[in-house]
Coordinates of C-alpha atoms and ligand atoms in Angstrom, one line a residue:
Q1 CA 110.3 108.5 109.6
G2 CA 114.0 108.6 110.6
L3 CA 114.8 111.5 108.3
F4 CA 113.1 114.0 110.7
P5 CA 113.4 116.4 112.3
T6 CA 116.2 118.0 110.4
E7 CA 117.7 121.4 109.4
I8 CA 118.2 122.0 105.7
L9 CA 120.5 125.0 104.9
D10 CA 120.0 125.8 101.3
P11 CA 117.7 125.2 98.3
E12 CA 119.9 122.6 96.6
A13 CA 119.9 120.6 99.9
M14 CA 116.2 120.9 100.0
K15 CA 116.0 119.1 96.6
R16 CA 118.4 116.4 97.8
F17 CA 116.2 115.9 100.8
G18 CA 113.2 115.6 98.6
A19 CA 115.0 112.8 96.7
Q20 CA 115.6 111.0 100.0
I21 CA 111.9 111.3 100.9
A22 CA 111.1 109.8 97.4
N23 CA 112.8 106.6 98.4
H24 CA 110.2 106.0 101.1
L25 CA 107.1 106.8 99.0
R26 CA 104.8 104.2 97.4
P27 CA 101.9 104.5 94.9
G28 CA 98.9 105.9 96.6
D29 CA 100.9 107.9 99.2
I30 CA 99.9 111.5 100.0
V31 CA 102.5 114.1 101.0
A32 CA 101.2 117.3 102.6
L33 CA 103.7 120.2 102.5
V34 CA 102.9 122.7 105.2
G35 CA 104.8 126.0 105.5
D36 CA 104.6 129.7 104.7
L37 CA 105.1 131.3 101.3
G38 CA 108.7 130.7 100.4
A39 CA 109.2 127.9 102.9
G40 CA 110.6 125.6 100.2
K41 CA 107.6 123.4 99.5
T42 CA 108.2 123.5 95.7
H43 CA 111.9 122.7 96.1
I44 CA 111.1 119.5 98.1
T45 CA 108.6 118.6 95.4
Q46 CA 111.2 119.2 92.7
G47 CA 113.6 116.8 94.5
I48 CA 110.9 114.1 94.8
C49 CA 109.8 114.4 91.2
A50 CA 113.4 114.3 89.8
A51 CA 114.2 111.2 91.9
L52 CA 111.2 109.4 90.6
G53 CA 112.2 110.1 87.0
H54 CA 110.3 113.2 86.0
Q55 CA 112.3 115.1 83.4
G56 CA 110.4 118.4 82.9
E57 CA 110.2 121.4 85.2
V58 CA 108.2 121.5 88.4
T59 CA 106.5 124.7 89.4
S60 CA 103.7 125.4 91.9
P61 CA 100.4 124.8 90.1
T62 CA 99.1 128.0 91.5
F63 CA 96.6 128.7 88.7
A64 CA 95.9 125.2 87.5
L65 CA 95.5 123.7 91.1
V66 CA 97.2 120.6 89.9
N67 CA 100.1 119.6 87.7
E68 CA 100.3 116.0 86.5
Y69 CA 103.7 114.5 86.0
T70 CA 103.1 111.2 84.2
D71 CA 106.7 110.4 83.2
S72 CA 107.7 109.5 86.7
T73 CA 107.2 106.1 88.3
P74 CA 104.8 106.2 89.9
P75 CA 103.1 109.3 88.4
I76 CA 103.0 112.4 90.6
M77 CA 100.0 114.7 91.0
H78 CA 101.2 118.0 92.4
F79 CA 98.6 120.2 94.0
D80 CA 98.8 123.8 95.4
L81 CA 95.8 124.9 97.4
Y82 CA 97.1 128.4 98.1
R83 CA 94.6 130.2 95.8
M84 CA 91.7 127.9 96.4
E85 CA 88.6 129.7 97.8
N86 CA 86.8 126.6 99.2
A87 CA 87.1 122.9 99.4
Q88 CA 84.5 122.4 96.7
E89 CA 87.0 123.6 94.0
L90 CA 89.2 120.6 94.7
L91 CA 86.3 118.2 94.7
D92 CA 85.2 119.7 91.4
I93 CA 88.5 118.8 89.7
G94 CA 88.1 115.2 90.9
W95 CA 89.9 115.0 94.2
E96 CA 88.2 111.8 95.1
D97 CA 89.3 110.2 91.9
Y98 CA 92.9 111.4 92.4
L99 CA 92.8 109.6 95.8
E100 CA 91.9 106.3 94.1
R101 CA 94.8 106.6 91.6
D102 CA 98.1 104.7 92.0
A103 CA 99.9 108.0 91.9
I104 CA 101.8 109.9 94.6
L105 CA 99.9 113.0 95.6
I106 CA 101.9 116.0 96.8
V107 CA 99.9 118.9 98.2
E108 CA 101.3 122.3 98.9
W109 CA 99.2 124.3 101.5
A110 CA 97.3 121.2 102.5
D111 CA 96.7 122.8 105.9
R112 CA 94.3 125.3 104.3
F113 CA 91.6 122.5 103.9
P114 CA 92.4 119.9 106.5
E115 CA 89.0 118.3 106.0
L116 CA 90.1 117.2 102.5
I117 CA 93.3 115.5 103.7
P118 CA 92.8 111.7 104.4
E119 CA 94.0 109.8 107.3
G120 CA 97.5 108.4 106.8
T121 CA 98.8 111.4 104.9
H122 CA 102.5 112.1 105.4
C123 CA 102.7 115.7 106.7
I124 CA 105.9 117.6 106.4
H125 CA 106.1 120.9 108.3
I126 CA 108.7 123.6 107.2
E127 CA 109.7 126.4 109.4
H128 CA 112.0 129.3 108.6
L129 CA 115.3 129.5 110.5
P130 CA 117.7 132.5 110.5
Q131 CA 119.6 130.4 108.0
G132 CA 117.8 127.6 106.2
R133 CA 114.7 125.6 107.2
R134 CA 113.6 123.2 109.9
L135 CA 111.6 120.2 108.7
S136 CA 109.5 118.0 110.9
Y137 CA 107.1 115.1 110.2
D138 CA 103.9 113.7 111.4
R139 CA 101.2 111.4 110.0
V140 CA 97.7 112.6 110.2
Ligands
ADP1 P1 107.3 127.5 98.5 O1 106.9 126.5 97.4 O2 107.1 126.9 99.9 O3 106.6 128.8 98.4 P2 109.9 127.5 97.1 O4 110.3 126.1 97.0 O5 109.3 128.1 95.9 O6 108.9 127.7 98.4 O7 111.2 128.3 97.7 C1 111.1 129.6 98.0 C2 112.5 130.2 98.2 O8 113.1 129.7 99.3 C3 113.4 130.0 97.0 O9 114.0 131.2 96.7 C4 114.4 129.0 97.5 O10 115.6 129.2 96.8 C5 114.4 129.2 98.9 N1 114.7 128.0 99.7 C6 114.1 126.8 99.6 N2 114.6 125.9 100.5 C7 115.5 126.6 101.2 C8 116.4 126.2 102.4 N3 116.3 125.0 102.9 N4 117.2 127.2 102.9 C9 117.2 128.4 102.3 N5 116.5 128.8 101.3 C10 115.6 127.9 100.7
MG2 MG1 105.3 126.5 96.0

């Protein structure tokens, strides 16, 4: 995508960038957010969700594994694999069914279980800079 690579200097800009990404997403798309703890994955997610009409708050679903935002169009399923012990946990909560839904799937820490991530996933890599973050894109 033409939005990448780019440097984003603060958290608010990260949300605005998420809103720009949202313009390019369609139902069924999967967005993998790859970067360290504190990289800004949740901020990008907040921007995407707000742009697609979600009203409530957006926090990493660290304990639930997935937060479902059904007030956006399309609905957004927000995953965080950070605390997951093995791939089976995601399969147990119905990963295969989520893939069939006409929702947008956003997956923080997707790189922990690459075997779960389907071909065609939009992969956004976030690196820390002395000030801000560098974002790059590839499609797996
Ligand atoms: P993650 O979900 O990757 O752990 P968060 O979205 O929770 O990261 O953000 C972690 C911290 O980084 C927050 O304090 C946030 O304000 C800050 N942050 C996010 N994006 C940027 C940015 N582009 N530049 C500087 N700080 C940022
Ligand atoms: Mg997070």
